[in-house]
PDB file of C-alpha atoms in Angstrom:
ATOM      1  CA  MET A1002       0.000   0.000   0.000  1.00 67.00           C
ATOM      2  CA  LYS A1003       2.760   2.434   1.026  1.00 73.00           C
ATOM      3  CA  THR A1004       4.908   1.390  -1.958  1.00 74.00           C
ATOM      4  CA  GLN A1005       1.996   1.991  -4.282  1.00 73.00           C
ATOM      5  CA  ALA A1006       1.385   5.427  -2.826  1.00 68.00           C
ATOM      6  CA  ILE A1007       5.027   6.381  -3.209  1.00 71.00           C
ATOM      7  CA  GLY A1008       4.923   5.061  -6.770  1.00 61.00           C
ATOM      8  CA  VAL A1009       1.895   7.199  -7.582  1.00 63.00           C
ATOM      9  CA  LEU A1010       3.492  10.267  -5.972  1.00 66.00           C
ATOM     10  CA  LEU A1011       6.734   9.763  -7.866  1.00 64.00           C
ATOM     11  CA  THR A1012       4.994   9.275 -11.199  1.00 61.00           C
ATOM     12  CA  GLY A1013       2.780  12.258 -10.525  1.00 58.00           C
ATOM     13  CA  SER A1014       5.687  14.551  -9.696  1.00 60.00           C
ATOM     14  CA  LEU A1015       7.637  13.364 -12.718  1.00 60.00           C
ATOM     15  CA  LEU A1016       4.676  14.175 -14.946  1.00 59.00           C
ATOM     16  CA  VAL A1017       4.347  17.626 -13.429  1.00 56.00           C
ATOM     17  CA  SER A1018       8.057  18.386 -13.764  1.00 53.00           C
ATOM     18  CA  ALA A1019       7.994  17.325 -17.405  1.00 49.00           C
ATOM     19  CA  CYS A1020       5.566  20.156 -18.055  1.00 49.00           C
ATOM     20  CA  VAL A1021       7.631  22.859 -16.414  1.00 46.00           C
ATOM     21  CA  GLN A1022      10.469  24.488 -18.347  1.00 43.00           C
ATOM     22  CA  GLY A1023      12.868  26.724 -16.509  1.00 40.00           C
ATOM     23  CA  ASP A1024      14.367  28.680 -19.412  1.00 43.00           C
ATOM     24  CA  ASP A1025      13.049  31.574 -21.410  1.00 43.00           C
ATOM     25  CA  ASP A1026      10.796  29.426 -23.600  1.00 45.00           C
ATOM     26  CA  GLY A1027       7.754  30.583 -21.712  1.00 46.00           C
ATOM     27  CA  TRP A1028       5.034  28.802 -19.968  1.00 44.00           C
ATOM     28  CA  GLY A1029       5.640  25.224 -21.026  1.00 45.00           C
ATOM     29  CA  GLY A1030       3.940  22.252 -22.585  1.00 44.00           C
ATOM     30  CA  TRP A1031       0.197  22.822 -22.502  1.00 46.00           C
ATOM     31  CA  GLY A1032      -1.976  25.098 -24.560  1.00 44.00           C
ATOM     32  CA  GLY A1033      -1.615  23.384 -27.934  1.00 45.00           C
ATOM     33  CA  GLU A1034       2.186  23.219 -27.940  1.00 53.00           C
ATOM     34  CA  GLN A1035       3.909  19.864 -28.115  1.00 63.00           C
ATOM     35  CA  ALA A1036       6.518  19.573 -25.403  1.00 70.00           C
ATOM     36  CA  GLY A1037       9.633  21.563 -26.284  1.00 82.00           C
ATOM     37  CA  ARG A1038       8.442  22.607 -29.738  1.00 89.00           C
ATOM     38  CA  ASP A1039       8.691  26.330 -30.483  1.00 93.00           C
ATOM     39  CA  VAL A1040       6.786  26.345 -33.750  1.00 95.00           C
ATOM     40  CA  ALA A1041       4.563  23.791 -35.432  1.00 95.00           C
ATOM     41  CA  ALA A1042       6.542  21.240 -37.431  1.00 94.00           C
ATOM     42  CA  VAL A1043       6.244  20.984 -41.220  1.00 97.00           C
ATOM     43  CA  ASP A1044       3.639  18.298 -41.936  1.00 96.00           C
ATOM     44  CA  ASN A1045       3.188  18.954 -45.644  1.00 97.00           C
ATOM     45  CA  SER A1046       5.218  16.594 -47.827  1.00 97.00           C
ATOM     46  CA  LEU A1047       4.878  18.779 -50.946  1.00 97.00           C
ATOM     47  CA  TYR A1048       6.299  21.754 -49.075  1.00 98.00           C
ATOM     48  CA  GLN A1049       9.046  19.629 -47.506  1.00 96.00           C
ATOM     49  CA  GLN A1050      10.058  18.292 -50.904  1.00 93.00           C
ATOM     50  CA  GLU A1051       9.796  21.473 -52.972  1.00 94.00           C
ATOM     51  CA  CYS A1052      10.829  24.057 -50.411  1.00 96.00           C
ATOM     52  CA  GLY A1053      13.382  21.953 -48.564  1.00 94.00           C
ATOM     53  CA  ALA A1054      15.366  20.856 -51.605  1.00 91.00           C
ATOM     54  CA  CYS A1055      17.838  23.745 -51.611  1.00 92.00           C
ATOM     55  CA  HIS A1056      17.597  25.064 -48.039  1.00 94.00           C
ATOM     56  CA  PHE A1057      16.146  24.326 -44.647  1.00 95.00           C
ATOM     57  CA  ALA A1058      12.360  23.858 -44.875  1.00 97.00           C
ATOM     58  CA  TYR A1059      11.424  26.883 -42.777  1.00 98.00           C
ATOM     59  CA  GLN A1060       8.325  26.281 -40.713  1.00 98.00           C
ATOM     60  CA  PRO A1061       5.376  28.472 -41.792  1.00 98.00           C
ATOM     61  CA  GLY A1062       5.018  29.541 -38.168  1.00 98.00           C
ATOM     62  CA  LEU A1063       8.110  31.703 -38.610  1.00 98.00           C
ATOM     63  CA  LEU A1064       6.452  34.341 -40.809  1.00 98.00           C
ATOM     64  CA  PRO A1065       2.946  35.837 -41.080  1.00 98.00           C
ATOM     65  CA  ALA A1066       0.599  34.840 -43.931  1.00 98.00           C
ATOM     66  CA  ARG A1067       1.174  38.128 -45.786  1.00 98.00           C
ATOM     67  CA  SER A1068       4.905  37.364 -45.985  1.00 98.00           C
ATOM     68  CA  TRP A1069       4.261  33.903 -47.393  1.00 98.00           C
ATOM     69  CA  GLN A1070       1.829  35.335 -49.942  1.00 98.00           C
ATOM     70  CA  ARG A1071       4.433  37.799 -51.105  1.00 98.00           C
ATOM     71  CA  LEU A1072       7.097  35.144 -51.285  1.00 98.00           C
ATOM     72  CA  MET A1073       4.971  32.658 -53.236  1.00 98.00           C
ATOM     73  CA  ALA A1074       4.031  35.374 -55.727  1.00 97.00           C
ATOM     74  CA  GLY A1075       7.686  35.874 -56.641  1.00 97.00           C
ATOM     75  CA  LEU A1076       9.139  32.353 -56.865  1.00 96.00           C
ATOM     76  CA  ASP A1077      10.844  33.093 -60.168  1.00 91.00           C
ATOM     77  CA  GLU A1078      13.034  35.592 -58.323  1.00 92.00           C
ATOM     78  CA  HIS A1079      13.554  33.769 -55.039  1.00 95.00           C
ATOM     79  CA  PHE A1080      16.556  35.440 -53.368  1.00 93.00           C
ATOM     80  CA  GLY A1081      18.441  35.247 -56.651  1.00 87.00           C
ATOM     81  CA  ASP A1082      17.276  31.759 -57.608  1.00 88.00           C
ATOM     82  CA  ASN A1083      14.420  30.473 -59.707  1.00 90.00           C
ATOM     83  CA  ALA A1084      12.127  28.381 -57.529  1.00 93.00           C
ATOM     84  CA  GLU A1085       9.136  28.196 -59.872  1.00 92.00           C
ATOM     85  CA  LEU A1086       6.396  25.663 -59.349  1.00 93.00           C
ATOM     86  CA  ASP A1087       3.400  24.893 -61.524  1.00 90.00           C
ATOM     87  CA  ALA A1088       0.161  26.678 -60.710  1.00 94.00           C
ATOM     88  CA  ALA A1089      -1.422  23.737 -58.884  1.00 95.00           C
ATOM     89  CA  GLU A1090       1.580  23.163 -56.628  1.00 95.00           C
ATOM     90  CA  THR A1091       1.977  26.877 -55.923  1.00 97.00           C
ATOM     91  CA  ALA A1092      -1.671  27.122 -54.919  1.00 98.00           C
ATOM     92  CA  ALA A1093      -1.579  23.999 -52.753  1.00 98.00           C
ATOM     93  CA  ILE A1094       1.498  25.174 -50.868  1.00 98.00           C
ATOM     94  CA  LEU A1095       0.172  28.701 -50.445  1.00 98.00           C
ATOM     95  CA  VAL A1096      -3.128  27.474 -48.989  1.00 98.00           C
ATOM     96  CA  TRP A1097      -1.217  25.452 -46.418  1.00 98.00           C
ATOM     97  CA  LEU A1098       1.208  28.278 -45.622  1.00 98.00           C
ATOM     98  CA  GLN A1099      -1.616  30.743 -45.068  1.00 98.00           C
ATOM     99  CA  ALA A1100      -3.391  28.335 -42.717  1.00 98.00           C
ATOM    100  CA  THR A1101      -0.313  27.560 -40.637  1.00 98.00           C
ATOM    101  CA  ALA A1102       1.464  30.945 -40.731  1.00 98.00           C
ATOM    102  CA  ALA A1103       2.757  32.663 -37.596  1.00 98.00           C
ATOM    103  CA  ASP A1104      -0.251  34.956 -37.292  1.00 97.00           C
ATOM    104  CA  GLN A1105      -2.549  31.912 -37.387  1.00 97.00           C
ATOM    105  CA  SER A1106      -0.616  29.915 -34.824  1.00 97.00           C
ATOM    106  CA  ALA A1107      -1.033  29.510 -31.072  1.00 95.00           C
ATOM    107  CA  TYR A1108       2.649  28.632 -30.617  1.00 96.00           C
ATOM    108  CA  HIS A1109       4.197  31.337 -28.503  1.00 91.00           C
ATOM    109  CA  ARG A1110       7.245  31.972 -30.696  1.00 95.00           C
ATOM    110  CA  SER A1111       4.977  32.387 -33.710  1.00 97.00           C
ATOM    111  CA  ARG A1112       3.040  34.975 -31.735  1.00 97.00           C
ATOM    112  CA  SER A1113       6.241  36.739 -30.673  1.00 97.00           C
ATOM    113  CA  ILE A1114       7.526  36.875 -34.235  1.00 97.00           C
ATOM    114  CA  THR A1115       4.199  38.239 -35.468  1.00 97.00           C
ATOM    115  CA  ALA A1116       4.131  40.844 -32.717  1.00 97.00           C
ATOM    116  CA  SER A1117       7.581  42.053 -33.733  1.00 97.00           C
ATOM    117  CA  ILE A1118       6.472  42.769 -37.310  1.00 98.00           C
ATOM    118  CA  ALA A1119       4.581  46.008 -38.049  1.00 97.00           C
ATOM    119  CA  ALA A1120       1.123  45.576 -39.578  1.00 95.00           C
ATOM    120  CA  GLY A1121       2.109  47.108 -42.886  1.00 93.00           C
ATOM    121  CA  GLU A1122       5.262  45.031 -43.266  1.00 97.00           C
ATOM    122  CA  ALA A1123       5.578  41.663 -44.971  1.00 98.00           C
ATOM    123  CA  PRO A1124       9.220  40.693 -44.613  1.00 98.00           C
ATOM    124  CA  LEU A1125      10.495  37.917 -46.825  1.00 98.00           C
ATOM    125  CA  ARG A1126      13.377  37.050 -44.546  1.00 98.00           C
ATOM    126  CA  ILE A1127      12.820  35.473 -41.136  1.00 98.00           C
ATOM    127  CA  THR A1128      16.261  36.816 -40.247  1.00 97.00           C
ATOM    128  CA  ALA A1129      15.034  40.384 -40.892  1.00 96.00           C
ATOM    129  CA  THR A1130      12.315  40.260 -38.233  1.00 97.00           C
ATOM    130  CA  ARG A1131      12.964  42.227 -35.065  1.00 97.00           C
ATOM    131  CA  TYR A1132      12.261  39.162 -32.939  1.00 97.00           C
ATOM    132  CA  PHE A1133      14.900  37.138 -34.762  1.00 97.00           C
ATOM    133  CA  GLN A1134      17.458  39.898 -34.566  1.00 97.00           C
ATOM    134  CA  ARG A1135      16.883  40.409 -30.832  1.00 96.00           C
ATOM    135  CA  LYS A1136      17.422  36.708 -30.226  1.00 96.00           C
ATOM    136  CA  HIS A1137      20.652  36.581 -32.215  1.00 96.00           C
ATOM    137  CA  ASP A1138      22.174  39.997 -31.510  1.00 95.00           C
ATOM    138  CA  GLU A1139      24.899  38.681 -29.225  1.00 93.00           C
ATOM    139  CA  LEU A1140      26.478  36.402 -31.786  1.00 94.00           C
ATOM    140  CA  PRO A1141      29.757  37.600 -33.262  1.00 93.00           C
ATOM    141  CA  ALA A1142      30.124  37.516 -37.047  1.00 91.00           C
ATOM    142  CA  ARG A1143      32.992  35.046 -36.845  1.00 92.00           C
ATOM    143  CA  LEU A1144      30.556  32.367 -35.663  1.00 94.00           C
ATOM    144  CA  VAL A1145      28.068  32.925 -38.460  1.00 94.00           C
ATOM    145  CA  SER A1146      28.983  34.830 -41.635  1.00 93.00           C
ATOM    146  CA  GLY A1147      32.667  34.317 -40.947  1.00 92.00           C
ATOM    147  CA  ASN A1148      32.138  30.642 -40.201  1.00 92.00           C
ATOM    148  CA  PRO A1149      32.389  28.450 -43.318  1.00 90.00           C
ATOM    149  CA  GLU A1150      30.346  25.722 -41.604  1.00 90.00           C
ATOM    150  CA  VAL A1151      27.417  28.092 -41.082  1.00 92.00           C
ATOM    151  CA  GLY A1152      27.678  30.923 -43.613  1.00 91.00           C
ATOM    152  CA  SER A1153      24.578  32.874 -42.697  1.00 93.00           C
ATOM    153  CA  PHE A1154      21.751  33.111 -40.187  1.00 95.00           C
ATOM    154  CA  SER A1155      19.496  31.550 -42.832  1.00 95.00           C
ATOM    155  CA  ALA A1156      21.067  28.161 -42.186  1.00 94.00           C
ATOM    156  CA  CYS A1157      19.065  27.470 -39.018  1.00 96.00           C
ATOM    157  CA  GLN A1158      19.974  23.798 -38.836  1.00 93.00           C
ATOM    158  CA  ALA A1159      23.726  24.557 -38.778  1.00 93.00           C
ATOM    159  CA  CYS A1160      23.326  25.659 -35.158  1.00 96.00           C
ATOM    160  CA  HIS A1161      19.828  24.669 -34.057  1.00 96.00           C
ATOM    161  CA  ARG A1162      20.308  20.921 -34.187  1.00 94.00           C
ATOM    162  CA  ASN A1163      16.616  20.128 -33.793  1.00 95.00           C
ATOM    163  CA  ALA A1164      15.324  22.866 -36.072  1.00 96.00           C
ATOM    164  CA  GLU A1165      13.608  20.283 -38.266  1.00 94.00           C
ATOM    165  CA  GLN A1166      11.372  19.380 -35.328  1.00 95.00           C
ATOM    166  CA  GLY A1167      10.587  23.050 -34.778  1.00 95.00           C
ATOM    167  CA  ARG A1168      12.850  23.307 -31.727  1.00 95.00           C
ATOM    168  CA  PHE A1169      14.984  26.425 -31.488  1.00 95.00           C
ATOM    169  CA  ASN A1170      15.732  26.727 -27.762  1.00 93.00           C
ATOM    170  CA  GLU A1171      19.221  27.822 -26.791  1.00 91.00           C
ATOM    171  CA  HIS A1172      20.059  24.641 -24.886  1.00 92.00           C
ATOM    172  CA  GLU A1173      19.944  22.575 -28.054  1.00 94.00           C
ATOM    173  CA  VAL A1174      22.251  24.893 -29.970  1.00 95.00           C
ATOM    174  CA  ARG A1175      25.540  23.466 -31.201  1.00 95.00           C
ATOM    175  CA  ILE A1176      27.171  25.968 -33.540  1.00 95.00           C
ATOM    176  CA  ALA A1177      28.856  24.061 -36.365  1.00 92.00           C
ATOM    177  CA  GLY A1178      32.615  24.235 -35.939  1.00 90.00           C
ATOM    178  CA  TYR A1179      32.271  25.850 -32.514  1.00 91.00           C
ATOM    179  CA  GLY A1180      30.023  24.082 -30.014  1.00 91.00           C
ATOM    180  CA  ARG A1181      27.395  25.014 -27.461  1.00 91.00           C
ATOM    181  CA  TRP A1182      26.116  28.557 -27.014  1.00 85.00           C
ATOM    182  CA  GLU A1183      24.070  29.596 -24.044  1.00 72.00           C
ATOM    183  CA  ASP A1184      23.536  33.097 -22.709  1.00 65.00           C
TER     184      ASP A1184
ATOM    185  CA  MET B1187       1.921  16.537 -88.345  1.00 78.00           C
ATOM    186  CA  ARG B1188       4.642  17.660 -85.975  1.00 76.00           C
ATOM    187  CA  ALA B1189       1.980  18.896 -83.589  1.00 79.00           C
ATOM    188  CA  LEU B1190       0.389  15.446 -83.702  1.00 81.00           C
ATOM    189  CA  PHE B1191       3.679  13.704 -82.900  1.00 76.00           C
ATOM    190  CA  ARG B1192       4.293  16.155 -80.099  1.00 79.00           C
ATOM    191  CA  THR B1193       0.880  15.507 -78.600  1.00 78.00           C
ATOM    192  CA  MET B1194       1.374  11.771 -78.874  1.00 76.00           C
ATOM    193  CA  ALA B1195       4.783  11.991 -77.239  1.00 73.00           C
ATOM    194  CA  TRP B1196       3.437  14.012 -74.318  1.00 76.00           C
ATOM    195  CA  ALA B1197       0.479  11.647 -73.999  1.00 70.00           C
ATOM    196  CA  ALA B1198       2.845   8.677 -73.898  1.00 66.00           C
ATOM    197  CA  LEU B1199       4.794  10.475 -71.202  1.00 70.00           C
ATOM    198  CA  GLY B1200       1.645  10.871 -69.161  1.00 63.00           C
ATOM    199  CA  LEU B1201       0.970   7.150 -69.449  1.00 58.00           C
ATOM    200  CA  SER B1202       4.545   6.131 -68.738  1.00 50.00           C
ATOM    201  CA  PRO B1203       3.985   5.330 -65.040  1.00 49.00           C
ATOM    202  CA  LEU B1204       1.423   2.780 -66.192  1.00 44.00           C
ATOM    203  CA  VAL B1205       3.634   1.109 -68.755  1.00 43.00           C
ATOM    204  CA  GLN B1206       6.860   1.314 -66.682  1.00 41.00           C
ATOM    205  CA  ALA B1207       8.519   3.108 -69.577  1.00 57.00           C
ATOM    206  CA  ASP B1208      11.971   4.577 -69.168  1.00 90.00           C
ATOM    207  CA  SER B1209      11.502   8.279 -68.347  1.00 94.00           C
ATOM    208  CA  VAL B1210      14.657   9.314 -70.155  1.00 95.00           C
ATOM    209  CA  SER B1211      13.676   7.722 -73.478  1.00 95.00           C
ATOM    210  CA  GLN B1212      10.186   9.136 -73.097  1.00 96.00           C
ATOM    211  CA  LEU B1213      11.574  12.641 -72.610  1.00 97.00           C
ATOM    212  CA  LEU B1214      13.995  12.274 -75.516  1.00 97.00           C
ATOM    213  CA  ASP B1215      11.025  11.273 -77.682  1.00 97.00           C
ATOM    214  CA  VAL B1216       9.229  14.420 -76.590  1.00 97.00           C
ATOM    215  CA  TYR B1217      12.227  16.555 -77.501  1.00 97.00           C
ATOM    216  CA  ARG B1218      12.520  14.765 -80.869  1.00 97.00           C
ATOM    217  CA  ALA B1219       8.872  15.543 -81.527  1.00 97.00           C
ATOM    218  CA  ASP B1220       9.851  19.185 -81.014  1.00 95.00           C
ATOM    219  CA  GLY B1221      12.443  18.872 -83.761  1.00 96.00           C
ATOM    220  CA  ALA B1222      15.547  18.184 -81.670  1.00 96.00           C
ATOM    221  CA  GLY B1223      18.132  15.392 -82.049  1.00 92.00           C
ATOM    222  CA  PRO B1224      20.338  13.544 -82.471  1.00 97.00           C
ATOM    223  CA  PHE B1225      21.551  13.932 -78.894  1.00 97.00           C
ATOM    224  CA  SER B1226      25.113  13.888 -77.660  1.00 97.00           C
ATOM    225  CA  ALA B1227      26.316  13.139 -74.138  1.00 96.00           C
ATOM    226  CA  ALA B1228      29.592  14.887 -74.932  1.00 97.00           C
ATOM    227  CA  GLN B1229      27.684  18.035 -75.876  1.00 97.00           C
ATOM    228  CA  GLY B1230      25.655  17.605 -72.693  1.00 97.00           C
ATOM    229  CA  GLU B1231      28.840  17.551 -70.636  1.00 97.00           C
ATOM    230  CA  SER B1232      30.030  20.730 -72.306  1.00 97.00           C
ATOM    231  CA  LEU B1233      26.686  22.396 -71.516  1.00 97.00           C
ATOM    232  CA  TRP B1234      26.966  21.214 -67.920  1.00 97.00           C
ATOM    233  CA  GLN B1235      30.097  23.277 -67.545  1.00 96.00           C
ATOM    234  CA  ARG B1236      28.998  26.258 -69.601  1.00 95.00           C
ATOM    235  CA  ALA B1237      28.975  29.563 -67.735  1.00 91.00           C
ATOM    236  CA  GLY B1238      25.657  31.361 -67.396  1.00 84.00           C
ATOM    237  CA  VAL B1239      24.291  34.826 -66.760  1.00 74.00           C
ATOM    238  CA  GLN B1240      26.395  35.472 -63.710  1.00 69.00           C
ATOM    239  CA  GLY B1241      29.666  34.326 -65.174  1.00 68.00           C
ATOM    240  CA  SER B1242      30.598  31.911 -62.433  1.00 80.00           C
ATOM    241  CA  ARG B1243      27.245  30.147 -62.406  1.00 89.00           C
ATOM    242  CA  ARG B1244      27.053  26.814 -64.197  1.00 94.00           C
ATOM    243  CA  CYS B1245      25.425  23.408 -63.564  1.00 96.00           C
ATOM    244  CA  SER B1246      28.688  22.081 -62.192  1.00 96.00           C
ATOM    245  CA  SER B1247      28.877  24.933 -59.639  1.00 94.00           C
ATOM    246  CA  CYS B1248      26.391  23.076 -57.432  1.00 94.00           C
ATOM    247  CA  HIS B1249      26.272  19.584 -58.921  1.00 96.00           C
ATOM    248  CA  GLY B1250      29.996  19.148 -59.538  1.00 96.00           C
ATOM    249  CA  THR B1251      31.815  17.628 -62.490  1.00 96.00           C
ATOM    250  CA  ASP B1252      31.883  14.145 -60.989  1.00 96.00           C
ATOM    251  CA  LEU B1253      28.245  13.056 -61.023  1.00 96.00           C
ATOM    252  CA  SER B1254      28.893  10.264 -58.520  1.00 96.00           C
ATOM    253  CA  GLN B1255      29.744  12.802 -55.815  1.00 97.00           C
ATOM    254  CA  THR B1256      27.451  14.764 -53.518  1.00 97.00           C
ATOM    255  CA  GLY B1257      26.980  18.354 -54.617  1.00 95.00           C
ATOM    256  CA  ARG B1258      26.445  21.501 -52.571  1.00 92.00           C
ATOM    257  CA  HIS B1259      24.157  24.478 -53.130  1.00 91.00           C
ATOM    258  CA  LYS B1260      26.458  27.444 -53.767  1.00 86.00           C
ATOM    259  CA  ARG B1261      24.597  29.767 -51.454  1.00 86.00           C
ATOM    260  CA  THR B1262      22.835  27.710 -48.803  1.00 89.00           C
ATOM    261  CA  GLY B1263      25.426  24.970 -48.554  1.00 86.00           C
ATOM    262  CA  LYS B1264      22.677  22.349 -48.663  1.00 89.00           C
ATOM    263  CA  ARG B1265      23.957  18.943 -49.705  1.00 89.00           C
ATOM    264  CA  ILE B1266      22.632  17.780 -53.078  1.00 94.00           C
ATOM    265  CA  ALA B1267      22.510  14.039 -53.708  1.00 94.00           C
ATOM    266  CA  PRO B1268      24.708  12.818 -56.585  1.00 96.00           C
ATOM    267  CA  MET B1269      23.179  13.248 -60.046  1.00 97.00           C
ATOM    268  CA  SER B1270      24.329   9.862 -61.331  1.00 96.00           C
ATOM    269  CA  PRO B1271      21.538   7.248 -61.497  1.00 95.00           C
ATOM    270  CA  ALA B1272      24.254   4.644 -60.891  1.00 94.00           C
ATOM    271  CA  VAL B1273      24.687   6.098 -57.401  1.00 94.00           C
ATOM    272  CA  GLU B1274      21.185   7.506 -56.800  1.00 94.00           C
ATOM    273  CA  PRO B1275      18.747   5.143 -58.527  1.00 93.00           C
ATOM    274  CA  GLN B1276      15.769   7.511 -58.355  1.00 94.00           C
ATOM    275  CA  ARG B1277      17.606  10.136 -60.460  1.00 95.00           C
ATOM    276  CA  LEU B1278      15.993  10.653 -63.888  1.00 96.00           C
ATOM    277  CA  SER B1279      13.176   8.244 -63.002  1.00 96.00           C
ATOM    278  CA  ASP B1280      10.414  10.854 -62.829  1.00 95.00           C
ATOM    279  CA  ALA B1281       9.901  12.777 -66.069  1.00 96.00           C
ATOM    280  CA  LYS B1282       7.851  15.508 -64.434  1.00 92.00           C
ATOM    281  CA  LYS B1283      10.546  16.113 -61.854  1.00 93.00           C
ATOM    282  CA  VAL B1284      13.256  16.214 -64.522  1.00 96.00           C
ATOM    283  CA  GLU B1285      11.305  18.756 -66.558  1.00 95.00           C
ATOM    284  CA  LYS B1286      10.597  20.879 -63.481  1.00 93.00           C
ATOM    285  CA  TRP B1287      14.246  21.099 -62.449  1.00 94.00           C
ATOM    286  CA  LEU B1288      15.463  21.698 -65.996  1.00 95.00           C
ATOM    287  CA  ARG B1289      13.014  24.579 -66.258  1.00 93.00           C
ATOM    288  CA  ARG B1290      14.034  26.180 -62.986  1.00 92.00           C
ATOM    289  CA  ASN B1291      17.731  25.623 -63.233  1.00 93.00           C
ATOM    290  CA  CYS B1292      18.123  26.609 -66.898  1.00 94.00           C
ATOM    291  CA  LYS B1293      16.327  29.848 -66.113  1.00 91.00           C
ATOM    292  CA  TRP B1294      18.416  30.529 -63.073  1.00 87.00           C
ATOM    293  CA  THR B1295      21.748  29.511 -64.606  1.00 91.00           C
ATOM    294  CA  TRP B1296      21.386  30.714 -68.197  1.00 92.00           C
ATOM    295  CA  GLY B1297      18.542  33.220 -67.803  1.00 89.00           C
ATOM    296  CA  ARG B1298      16.232  31.315 -70.150  1.00 92.00           C
ATOM    297  CA  VAL B1299      14.565  27.934 -70.605  1.00 94.00           C
ATOM    298  CA  CYS B1300      16.749  25.290 -72.260  1.00 97.00           C
ATOM    299  CA  THR B1301      15.950  24.319 -75.830  1.00 97.00           C
ATOM    300  CA  PRO B1302      14.758  20.744 -76.465  1.00 98.00           C
ATOM    301  CA  GLN B1303      18.172  20.069 -78.030  1.00 98.00           C
ATOM    302  CA  GLU B1304      19.983  21.255 -74.913  1.00 98.00           C
ATOM    303  CA  LYS B1305      17.672  19.272 -72.642  1.00 98.00           C
ATOM    304  CA  GLY B1306      18.218  16.129 -74.711  1.00 98.00           C
ATOM    305  CA  ASP B1307      22.003  16.581 -74.650  1.00 98.00           C
ATOM    306  CA  LEU B1308      22.016  17.218 -70.900  1.00 97.00           C
ATOM    307  CA  LEU B1309      19.814  14.210 -70.229  1.00 97.00           C
ATOM    308  CA  SER B1310      22.017  12.048 -72.408  1.00 96.00           C
ATOM    309  CA  TYR B1311      25.056  13.157 -70.415  1.00 97.00           C
ATOM    310  CA  LEU B1312      23.369  12.487 -67.062  1.00 96.00           C
ATOM    311  CA  ASN B1313      21.981   9.171 -68.232  1.00 95.00           C
ATOM    312  CA  GLN B1314      25.328   8.070 -69.605  1.00 91.00           C
ATOM    313  CA  SER B1315      26.781   8.199 -66.104  1.00 79.00           C
ATOM    314  CA  ARG B1316      24.473   5.285 -65.325  1.00 75.00           C
ATOM    315  CA  GLU B1317      26.722   3.096 -67.481  1.00 70.00           C
ATOM    316  CA  ASN B1318      30.025   4.764 -66.724  1.00 63.00           C
ATOM    317  CA  LYS B1319      29.409   4.767 -62.950  1.00 52.00           C
ATOM    318  CA  ARG B1320      31.028   8.236 -62.903  1.00 49.00           C
TER     319      ARG B1320
END
């Protein structure tokens, strides 16, 4: 009887502690967020295939719908590359992006990113948002642009080792060619 | 008449998943229907290394000159699987995918779509690596 009670108490406290996060991620695992995930993962295979072929498949929760609309309207001039898709694929991806964009998401980082972008702005670059820049402003150039293993802030996965799962917290950062980085 | 052949070639391409036809020969037929051919893998190799609109940009910039090796996107650094079907069996197996990438990459590298002749030569070069294992 006593052993069972202790067992229940232990399990209960473990469950509770799993929901509490002590870093700056915010208020933890409930409220629609999967444990530890900062933005919703990419669950669209067309997007993963077409938009992850040349670079990291950025989660739609990293930019508001108006940014995605602007981006998808100019795929022939996509940051200096041609990323054209046929009309059906463009439409299918855009519908999904608009539904899962940062301003449509309950994930707290999506909300923070959205809040940092003025209503009239539709930035094409995640790295140009004020939220992003605030979060990365302490990094010296030699670790990013001056680092051949990283190259630019656009290469999320070079430092955020679980970026593909939508996890960007600082504890899981391992800067390529450098190592851990925590404030 | 040419228009008829072209339509038939594209129709055959659409049916190719059903008949397990070789995507490369299907595409070459389509290009022939557009008046291109004969095709040359040697010419394809020369095209592969031909500089484009930005001087330094060419197919080999990202895909390399050894098709059995992994390539790298010039800007993002993203690894690109080898182009050789001998190493990556799914390469050249999907006609729609081949056409899509030729369209995008010709535009981006040379500033225009590739002609059917150029596409046939390039495909012949890429397909040849299947035999050469290089």
